[in-house]
Tab-separated table of C-alpha atoms and ligand atoms in Angstrom:
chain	number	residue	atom	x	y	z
B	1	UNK	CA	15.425	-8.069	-35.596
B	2	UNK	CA	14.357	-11.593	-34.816
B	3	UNK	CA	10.719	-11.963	-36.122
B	4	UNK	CA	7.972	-10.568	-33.494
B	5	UNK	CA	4.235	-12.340	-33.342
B	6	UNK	CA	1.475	-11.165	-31.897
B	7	UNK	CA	-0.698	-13.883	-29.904
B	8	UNK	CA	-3.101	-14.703	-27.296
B	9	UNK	CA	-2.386	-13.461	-24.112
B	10	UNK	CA	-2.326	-17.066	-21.685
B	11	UNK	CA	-2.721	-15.574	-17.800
B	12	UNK	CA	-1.258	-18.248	-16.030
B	13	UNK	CA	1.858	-19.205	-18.179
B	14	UNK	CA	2.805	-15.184	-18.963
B	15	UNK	CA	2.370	-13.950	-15.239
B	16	UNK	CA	6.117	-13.611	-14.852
B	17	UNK	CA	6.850	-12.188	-18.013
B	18	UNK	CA	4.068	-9.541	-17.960
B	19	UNK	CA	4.838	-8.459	-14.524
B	20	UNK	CA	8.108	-8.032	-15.789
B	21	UNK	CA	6.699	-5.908	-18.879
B	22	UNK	CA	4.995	-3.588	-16.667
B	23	UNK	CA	8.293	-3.184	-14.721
B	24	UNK	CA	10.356	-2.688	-17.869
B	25	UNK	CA	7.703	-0.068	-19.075
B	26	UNK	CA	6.855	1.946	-15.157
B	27	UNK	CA	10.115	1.692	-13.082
B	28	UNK	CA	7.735	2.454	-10.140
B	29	UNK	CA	5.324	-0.410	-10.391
B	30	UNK	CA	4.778	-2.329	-7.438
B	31	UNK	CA	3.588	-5.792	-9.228
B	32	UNK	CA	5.058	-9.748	-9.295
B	33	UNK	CA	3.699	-12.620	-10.875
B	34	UNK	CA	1.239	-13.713	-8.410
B	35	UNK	CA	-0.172	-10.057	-7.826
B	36	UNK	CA	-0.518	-9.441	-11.766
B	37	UNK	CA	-2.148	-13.053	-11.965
B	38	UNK	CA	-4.640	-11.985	-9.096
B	39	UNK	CA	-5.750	-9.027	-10.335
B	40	UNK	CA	-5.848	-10.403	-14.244
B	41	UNK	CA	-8.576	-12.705	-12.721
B	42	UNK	CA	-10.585	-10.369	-10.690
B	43	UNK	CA	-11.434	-8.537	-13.779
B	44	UNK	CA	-15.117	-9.219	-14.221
B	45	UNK	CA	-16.668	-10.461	-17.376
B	46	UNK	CA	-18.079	-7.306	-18.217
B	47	UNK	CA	-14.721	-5.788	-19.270
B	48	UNK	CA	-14.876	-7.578	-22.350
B	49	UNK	CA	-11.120	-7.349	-22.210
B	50	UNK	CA	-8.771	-8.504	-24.711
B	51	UNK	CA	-5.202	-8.738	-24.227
B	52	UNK	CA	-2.664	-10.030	-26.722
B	53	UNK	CA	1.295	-10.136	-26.541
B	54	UNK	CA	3.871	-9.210	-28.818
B	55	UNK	CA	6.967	-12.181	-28.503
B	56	UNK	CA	10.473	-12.153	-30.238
B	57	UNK	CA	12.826	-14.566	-29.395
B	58	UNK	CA	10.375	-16.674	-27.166
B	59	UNK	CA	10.269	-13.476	-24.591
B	60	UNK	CA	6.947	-11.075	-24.386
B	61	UNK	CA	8.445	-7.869	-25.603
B	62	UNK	CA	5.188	-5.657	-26.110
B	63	UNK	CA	1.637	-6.114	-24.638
B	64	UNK	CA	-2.252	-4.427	-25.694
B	65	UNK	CA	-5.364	-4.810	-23.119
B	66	UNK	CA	-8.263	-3.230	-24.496
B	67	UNK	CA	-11.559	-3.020	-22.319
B	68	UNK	CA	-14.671	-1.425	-20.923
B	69	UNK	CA	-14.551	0.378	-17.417
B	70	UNK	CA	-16.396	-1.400	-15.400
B	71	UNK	CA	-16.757	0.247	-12.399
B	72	UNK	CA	-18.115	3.156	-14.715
B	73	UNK	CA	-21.521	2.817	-17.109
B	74	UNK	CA	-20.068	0.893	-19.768
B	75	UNK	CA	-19.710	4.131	-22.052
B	76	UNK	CA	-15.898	4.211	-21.470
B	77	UNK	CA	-13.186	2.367	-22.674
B	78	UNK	CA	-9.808	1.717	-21.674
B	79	UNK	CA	-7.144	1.103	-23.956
B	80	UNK	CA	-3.310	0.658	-22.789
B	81	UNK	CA	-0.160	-0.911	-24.807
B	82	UNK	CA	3.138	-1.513	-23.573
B	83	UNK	CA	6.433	-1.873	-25.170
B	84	UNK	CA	9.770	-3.170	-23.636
B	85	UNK	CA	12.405	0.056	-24.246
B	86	UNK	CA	14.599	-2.056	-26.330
B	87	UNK	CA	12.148	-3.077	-28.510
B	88	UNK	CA	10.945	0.795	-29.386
B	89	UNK	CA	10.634	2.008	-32.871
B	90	UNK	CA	9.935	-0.826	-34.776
B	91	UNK	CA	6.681	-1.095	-35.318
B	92	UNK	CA	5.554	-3.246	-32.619
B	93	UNK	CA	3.176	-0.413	-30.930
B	94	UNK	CA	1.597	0.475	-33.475
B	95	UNK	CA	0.804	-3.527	-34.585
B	96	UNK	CA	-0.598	-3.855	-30.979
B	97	UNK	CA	-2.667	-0.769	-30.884
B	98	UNK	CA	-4.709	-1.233	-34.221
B	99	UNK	CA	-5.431	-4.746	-32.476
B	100	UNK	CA	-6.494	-3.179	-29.525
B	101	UNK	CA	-8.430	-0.107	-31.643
B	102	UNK	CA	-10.496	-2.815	-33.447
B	103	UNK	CA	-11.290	-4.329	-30.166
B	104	UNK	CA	-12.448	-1.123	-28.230
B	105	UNK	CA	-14.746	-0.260	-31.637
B	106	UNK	CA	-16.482	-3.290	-30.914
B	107	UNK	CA	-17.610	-2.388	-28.176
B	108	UNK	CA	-20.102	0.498	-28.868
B	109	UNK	CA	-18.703	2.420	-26.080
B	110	UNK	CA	-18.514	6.426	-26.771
B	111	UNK	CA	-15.067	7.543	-25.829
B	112	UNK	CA	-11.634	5.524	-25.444
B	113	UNK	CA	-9.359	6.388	-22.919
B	114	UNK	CA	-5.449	5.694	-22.344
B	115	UNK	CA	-3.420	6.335	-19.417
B	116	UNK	CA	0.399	6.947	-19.921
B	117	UNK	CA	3.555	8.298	-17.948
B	118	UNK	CA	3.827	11.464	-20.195
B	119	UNK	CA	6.946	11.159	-22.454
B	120	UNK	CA	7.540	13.335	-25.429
B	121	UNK	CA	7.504	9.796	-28.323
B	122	UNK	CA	4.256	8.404	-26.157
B	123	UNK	CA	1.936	11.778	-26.541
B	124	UNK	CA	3.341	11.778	-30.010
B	125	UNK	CA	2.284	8.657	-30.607
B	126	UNK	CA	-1.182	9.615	-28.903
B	127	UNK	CA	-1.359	12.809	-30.919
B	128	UNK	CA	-0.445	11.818	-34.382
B	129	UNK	CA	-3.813	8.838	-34.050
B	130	UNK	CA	-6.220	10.994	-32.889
B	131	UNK	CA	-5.986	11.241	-29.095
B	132	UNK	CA	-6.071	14.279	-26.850
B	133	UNK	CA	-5.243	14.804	-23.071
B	134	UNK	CA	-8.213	15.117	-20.948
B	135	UNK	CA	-6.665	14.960	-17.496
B	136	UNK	CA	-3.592	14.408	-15.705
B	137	UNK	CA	-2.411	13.171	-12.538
B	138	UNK	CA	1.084	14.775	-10.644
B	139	UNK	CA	3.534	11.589	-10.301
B	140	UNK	CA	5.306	11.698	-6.770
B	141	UNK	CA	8.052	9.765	-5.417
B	142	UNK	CA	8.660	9.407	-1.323
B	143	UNK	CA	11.654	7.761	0.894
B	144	UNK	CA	9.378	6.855	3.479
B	145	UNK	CA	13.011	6.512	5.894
B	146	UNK	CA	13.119	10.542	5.816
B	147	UNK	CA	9.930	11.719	7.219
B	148	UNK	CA	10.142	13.023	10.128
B	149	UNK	CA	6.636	14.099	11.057
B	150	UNK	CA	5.120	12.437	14.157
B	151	UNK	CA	1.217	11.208	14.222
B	152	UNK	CA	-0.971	12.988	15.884
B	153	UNK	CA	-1.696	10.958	19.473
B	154	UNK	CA	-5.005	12.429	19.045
B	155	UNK	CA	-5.933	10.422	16.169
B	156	UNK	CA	-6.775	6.544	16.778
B	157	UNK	CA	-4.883	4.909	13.546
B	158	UNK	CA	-5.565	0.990	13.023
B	159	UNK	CA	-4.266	-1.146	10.543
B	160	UNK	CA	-6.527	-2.367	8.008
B	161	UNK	CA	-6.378	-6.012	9.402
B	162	UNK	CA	-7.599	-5.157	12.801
B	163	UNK	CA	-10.756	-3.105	10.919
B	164	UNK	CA	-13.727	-4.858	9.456
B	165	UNK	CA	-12.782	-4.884	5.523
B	166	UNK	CA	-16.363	-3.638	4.892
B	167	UNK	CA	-15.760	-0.551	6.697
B	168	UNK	CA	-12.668	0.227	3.826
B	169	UNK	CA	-14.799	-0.864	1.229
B	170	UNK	CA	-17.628	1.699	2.524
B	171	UNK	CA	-15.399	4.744	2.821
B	172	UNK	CA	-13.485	3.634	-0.175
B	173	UNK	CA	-16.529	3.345	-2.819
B	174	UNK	CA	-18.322	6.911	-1.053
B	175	UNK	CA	-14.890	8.568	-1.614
B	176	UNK	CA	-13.493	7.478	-4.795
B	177	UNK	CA	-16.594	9.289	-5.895
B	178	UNK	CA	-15.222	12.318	-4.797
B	179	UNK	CA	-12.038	11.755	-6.385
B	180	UNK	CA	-11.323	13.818	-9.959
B	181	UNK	CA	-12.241	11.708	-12.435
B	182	UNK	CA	-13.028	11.318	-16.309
B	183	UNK	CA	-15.978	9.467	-14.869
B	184	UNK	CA	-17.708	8.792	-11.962
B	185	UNK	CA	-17.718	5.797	-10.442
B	186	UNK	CA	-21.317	4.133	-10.533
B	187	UNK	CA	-20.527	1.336	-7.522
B	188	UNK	CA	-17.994	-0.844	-6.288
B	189	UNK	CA	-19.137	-4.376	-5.531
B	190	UNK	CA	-18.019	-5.231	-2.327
B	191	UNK	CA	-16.856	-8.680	-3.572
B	192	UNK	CA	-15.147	-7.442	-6.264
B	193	UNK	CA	-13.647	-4.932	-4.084
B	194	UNK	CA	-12.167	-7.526	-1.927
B	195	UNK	CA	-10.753	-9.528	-4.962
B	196	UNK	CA	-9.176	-6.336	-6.355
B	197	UNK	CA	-8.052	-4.836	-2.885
B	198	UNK	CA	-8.311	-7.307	0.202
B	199	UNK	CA	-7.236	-10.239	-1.253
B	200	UNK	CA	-4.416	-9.256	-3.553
B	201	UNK	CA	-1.211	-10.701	-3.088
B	202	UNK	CA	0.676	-7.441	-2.444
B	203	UNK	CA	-2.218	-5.282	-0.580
B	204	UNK	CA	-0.882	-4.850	2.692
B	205	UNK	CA	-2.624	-5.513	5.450
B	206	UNK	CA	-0.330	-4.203	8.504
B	207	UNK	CA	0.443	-1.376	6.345
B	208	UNK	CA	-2.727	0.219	5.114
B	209	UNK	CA	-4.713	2.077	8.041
B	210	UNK	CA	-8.055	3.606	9.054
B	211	UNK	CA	-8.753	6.281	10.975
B	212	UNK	CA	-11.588	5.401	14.004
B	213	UNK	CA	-14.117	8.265	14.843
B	214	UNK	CA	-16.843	7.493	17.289
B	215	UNK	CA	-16.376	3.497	16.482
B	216	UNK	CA	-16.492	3.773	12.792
B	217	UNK	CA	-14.085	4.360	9.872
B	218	UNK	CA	-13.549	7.600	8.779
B	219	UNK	CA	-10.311	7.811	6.746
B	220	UNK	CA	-8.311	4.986	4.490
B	221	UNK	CA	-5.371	4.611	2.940
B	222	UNK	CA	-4.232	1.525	1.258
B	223	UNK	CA	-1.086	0.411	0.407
B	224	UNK	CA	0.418	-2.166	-1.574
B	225	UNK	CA	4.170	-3.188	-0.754
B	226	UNK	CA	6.600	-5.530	-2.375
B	227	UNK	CA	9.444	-6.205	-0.040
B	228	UNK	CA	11.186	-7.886	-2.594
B	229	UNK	CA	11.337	-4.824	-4.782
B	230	UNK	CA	11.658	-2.611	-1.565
B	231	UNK	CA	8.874	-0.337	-3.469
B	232	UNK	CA	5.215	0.328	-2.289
B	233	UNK	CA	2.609	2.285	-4.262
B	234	UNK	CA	-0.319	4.164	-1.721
B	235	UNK	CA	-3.311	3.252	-3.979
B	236	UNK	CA	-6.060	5.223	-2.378
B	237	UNK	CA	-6.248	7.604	0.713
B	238	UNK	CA	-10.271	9.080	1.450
B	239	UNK	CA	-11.879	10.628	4.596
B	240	UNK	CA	-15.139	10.466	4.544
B	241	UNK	CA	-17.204	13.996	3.950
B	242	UNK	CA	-18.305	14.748	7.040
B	243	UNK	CA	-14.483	14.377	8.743
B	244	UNK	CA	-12.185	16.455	5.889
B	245	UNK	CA	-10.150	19.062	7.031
B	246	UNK	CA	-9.227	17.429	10.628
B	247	UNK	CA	-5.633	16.178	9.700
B	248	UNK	CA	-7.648	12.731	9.042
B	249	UNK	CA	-5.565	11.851	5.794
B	250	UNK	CA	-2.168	12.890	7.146
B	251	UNK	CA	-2.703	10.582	10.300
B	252	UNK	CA	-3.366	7.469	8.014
B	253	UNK	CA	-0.895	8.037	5.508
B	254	UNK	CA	2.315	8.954	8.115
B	255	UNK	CA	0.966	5.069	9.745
B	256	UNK	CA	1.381	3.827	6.297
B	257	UNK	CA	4.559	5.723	5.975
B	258	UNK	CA	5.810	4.758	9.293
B	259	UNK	CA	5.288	1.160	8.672
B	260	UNK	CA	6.961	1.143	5.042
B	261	UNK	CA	10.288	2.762	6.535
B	262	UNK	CA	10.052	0.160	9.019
B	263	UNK	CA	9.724	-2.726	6.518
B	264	UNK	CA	12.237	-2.317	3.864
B	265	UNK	CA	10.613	-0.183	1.685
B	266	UNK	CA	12.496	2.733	0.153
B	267	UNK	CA	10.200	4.255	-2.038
B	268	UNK	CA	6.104	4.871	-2.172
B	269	UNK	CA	4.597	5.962	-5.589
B	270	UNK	CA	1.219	8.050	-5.577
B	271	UNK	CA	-0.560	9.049	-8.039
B	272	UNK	CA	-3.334	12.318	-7.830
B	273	UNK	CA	-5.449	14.322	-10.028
B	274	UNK	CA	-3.504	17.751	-10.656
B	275	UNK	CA	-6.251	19.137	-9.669
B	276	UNK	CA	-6.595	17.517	-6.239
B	277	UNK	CA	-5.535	20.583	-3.823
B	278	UNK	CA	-6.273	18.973	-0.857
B	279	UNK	CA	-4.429	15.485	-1.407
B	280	UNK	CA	-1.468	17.602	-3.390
B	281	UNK	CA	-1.148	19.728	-0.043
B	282	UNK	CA	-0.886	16.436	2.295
B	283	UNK	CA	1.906	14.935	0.141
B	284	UNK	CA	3.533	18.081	0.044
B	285	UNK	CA	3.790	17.800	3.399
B	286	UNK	CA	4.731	14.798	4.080
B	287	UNK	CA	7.744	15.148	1.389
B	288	UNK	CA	6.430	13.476	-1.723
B	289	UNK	CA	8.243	14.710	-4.775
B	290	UNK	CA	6.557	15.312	-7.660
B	291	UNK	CA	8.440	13.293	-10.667
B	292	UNK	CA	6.496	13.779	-13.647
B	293	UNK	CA	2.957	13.376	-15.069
B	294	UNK	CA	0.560	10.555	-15.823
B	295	UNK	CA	-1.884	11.470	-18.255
B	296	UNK	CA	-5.295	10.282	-19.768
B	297	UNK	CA	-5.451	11.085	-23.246
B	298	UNK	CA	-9.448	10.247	-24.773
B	299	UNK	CA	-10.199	9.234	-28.339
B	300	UNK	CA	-14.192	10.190	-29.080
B	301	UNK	CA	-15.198	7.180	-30.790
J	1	COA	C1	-8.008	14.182	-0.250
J	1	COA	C2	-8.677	13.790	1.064
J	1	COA	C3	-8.359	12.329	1.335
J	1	COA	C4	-8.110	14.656	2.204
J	1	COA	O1	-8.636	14.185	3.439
J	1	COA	P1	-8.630	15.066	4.803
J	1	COA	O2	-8.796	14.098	5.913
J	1	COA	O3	-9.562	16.189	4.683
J	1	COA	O4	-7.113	15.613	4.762
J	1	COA	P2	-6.324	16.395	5.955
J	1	COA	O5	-7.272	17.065	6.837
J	1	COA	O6	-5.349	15.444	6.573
J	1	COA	O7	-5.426	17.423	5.116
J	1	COA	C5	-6.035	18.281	4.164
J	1	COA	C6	-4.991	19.260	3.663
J	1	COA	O8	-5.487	19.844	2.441
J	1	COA	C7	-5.460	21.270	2.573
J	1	COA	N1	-6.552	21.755	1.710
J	1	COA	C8	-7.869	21.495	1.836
J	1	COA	N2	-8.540	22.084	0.832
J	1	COA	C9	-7.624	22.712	0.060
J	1	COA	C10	-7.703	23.500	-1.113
J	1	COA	N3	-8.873	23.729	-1.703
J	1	COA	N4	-6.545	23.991	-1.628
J	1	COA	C11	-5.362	23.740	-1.029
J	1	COA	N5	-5.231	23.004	0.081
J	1	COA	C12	-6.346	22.487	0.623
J	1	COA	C13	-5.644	21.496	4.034
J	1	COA	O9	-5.194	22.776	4.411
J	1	COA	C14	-4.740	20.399	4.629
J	1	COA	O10	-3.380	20.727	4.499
J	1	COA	P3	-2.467	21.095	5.784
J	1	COA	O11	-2.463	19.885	6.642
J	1	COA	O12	-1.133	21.390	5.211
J	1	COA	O13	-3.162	22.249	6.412
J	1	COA	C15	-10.206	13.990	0.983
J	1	COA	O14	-10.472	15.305	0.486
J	1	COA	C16	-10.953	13.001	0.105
J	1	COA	O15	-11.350	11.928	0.580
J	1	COA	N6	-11.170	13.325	-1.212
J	1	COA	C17	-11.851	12.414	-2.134
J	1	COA	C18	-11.028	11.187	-2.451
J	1	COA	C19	-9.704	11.549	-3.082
J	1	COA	O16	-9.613	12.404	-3.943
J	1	COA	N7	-8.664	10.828	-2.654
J	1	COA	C20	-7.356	10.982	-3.185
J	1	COA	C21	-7.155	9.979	-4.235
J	1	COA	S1	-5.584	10.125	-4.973
């Protein structure tokens, strides 16, 4: 094999190649250069990330990012490596994930999490240094071009650029602390919200939709599209307590549905808790099919 190094990660010259990394790695990824470089930057300072690449041949083969949570209490840590299939087996993991180990024991935090598509050599890996599963999430893959459910009339479904971005952010941040989690989410800045949803390159604004009860927002759900890669990824769907139950989720997600078959894109990715009955039972619905896992292992440290 041509000799691999490890070095600093630089954000603006490796966009391309990382964003290709994290395609190589997650077929379903829904990411480009601009979108990876976007988000790299909204991560606030208080991550104390640390990110180095593996390179063979002049060509990022492997990455680590090693950080706190910060949208949690600064206990957690999040540690995630990445290797190109072709490059598999030879070390370059493991070189990366003592790197990112020594990082995340730096930090003081108390436990270290990882989140992987389950595959029988990556919960090895996990397994044989330590790690355990403490959750899981049911992968799910939808042609948004086959369903055949019609909204609701009932229902008044906006996109998300015709809505007052604070209104998202509101029923997003009271709702994600609802969501099944390791742990809770403390806040979510509404700045840093906007960097990391609003603003990103591939959030779409004509296809993520609220649902409008008595003049306010009651239910989300945000999608980010690439029509390039004709692939879209529904990154959060909430209703707001006091309107569950009332059909509220399906209405916004069949609008986001609706508008991906209409635009070119061929296939949504979502991602729930397995223990998420009620979002399981919309997606269910709507067709989603359930593809495999994506687990969080935890390391107490
Ligand atoms: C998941 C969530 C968005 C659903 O919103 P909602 O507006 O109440 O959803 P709907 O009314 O459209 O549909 C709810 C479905 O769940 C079903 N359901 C509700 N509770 C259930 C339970 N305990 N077990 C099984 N099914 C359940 C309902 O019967 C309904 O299915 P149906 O349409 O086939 O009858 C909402 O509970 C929420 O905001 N949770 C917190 C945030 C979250 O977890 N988001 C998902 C992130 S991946």
């Amino acid at each position: 094999m041509a000799s691999m190094t490890i070095r600093e990660l630089e954000p603006v010259a490796d966009a391309g190649q990382f964003a290709d990394l994290l395609l190589a790695t997650h077929p379903w990824t829904v990411t480009n250069a601009a979108d990876w470089l976007h988000r790299r930057r909204a991560i606030p300072e208080r991550a104390r990330l640390f990110s180095r690449v593996a390179v063979a041949d002049d060509r990022i083969v492997g990455a680590v990012e090693a950080g706190l949570n910060f949208f949690g209490s600064g206990d957690v840590a999040s540690l995630r490596v990445w290797v190109r299939p072709e490059h598999r087996n030879r070390g370059v993991g493991s070189a990366l994930y003592e790197l990112g180990l020594e990082h995340v024991r730096s930090l003081g935090a108390r436990q270290a999490t990882a989140m992987f598509q389950e595959s029988g050599p990556g919960v090895s890996f996990a397994t044989r240094r330590g790690w355990t599963e403490a959750r899981a999430e049911t992968l799910s893959l939808l042609d948004p071009r086959a369903v055949i459910e019609e909204p609701d009339p009932a229902v008044d479904v906006r996109p998300a650029r015709e809505l007052d971005p604070h209104e998202l952010h509101r029923i997003d941040e009271e709702t994600t602390r609802d969501m099944p989690a390791l742990e809770q989410v403390s806040e979510i800045d509404y700045d840093e919200w906007c960097d990391f949803v609003w603003d990103s390159p591939l959030f779409a604004r004509d296809g993520s939709f609220g649902a409008v009860v008595d003049g306010r927002v009651a239910s989300i759900s945000l999608l980010f599209a690439s029509k390039e890669l004709g692939r879209g990824m529904n990154m959060f769907t909430g209703t707001s307590r006091e309107h569950r139950g009332r059909g509220l989720a399906l209405a916004v997600k069949l609008a986001t549905t609706a508008w991906a078959a209409e635009n070119g894109i061929a296939q949504i990715v979502t991602m729930n808790d397995e223990t998420n009955a009620p979002m399981l039972a919309v997606n269910r619905r709507l067709g989603y099919v359930p593809c495999g896992r994506r687990v969080e292992y935890a390391l107490d440290l």
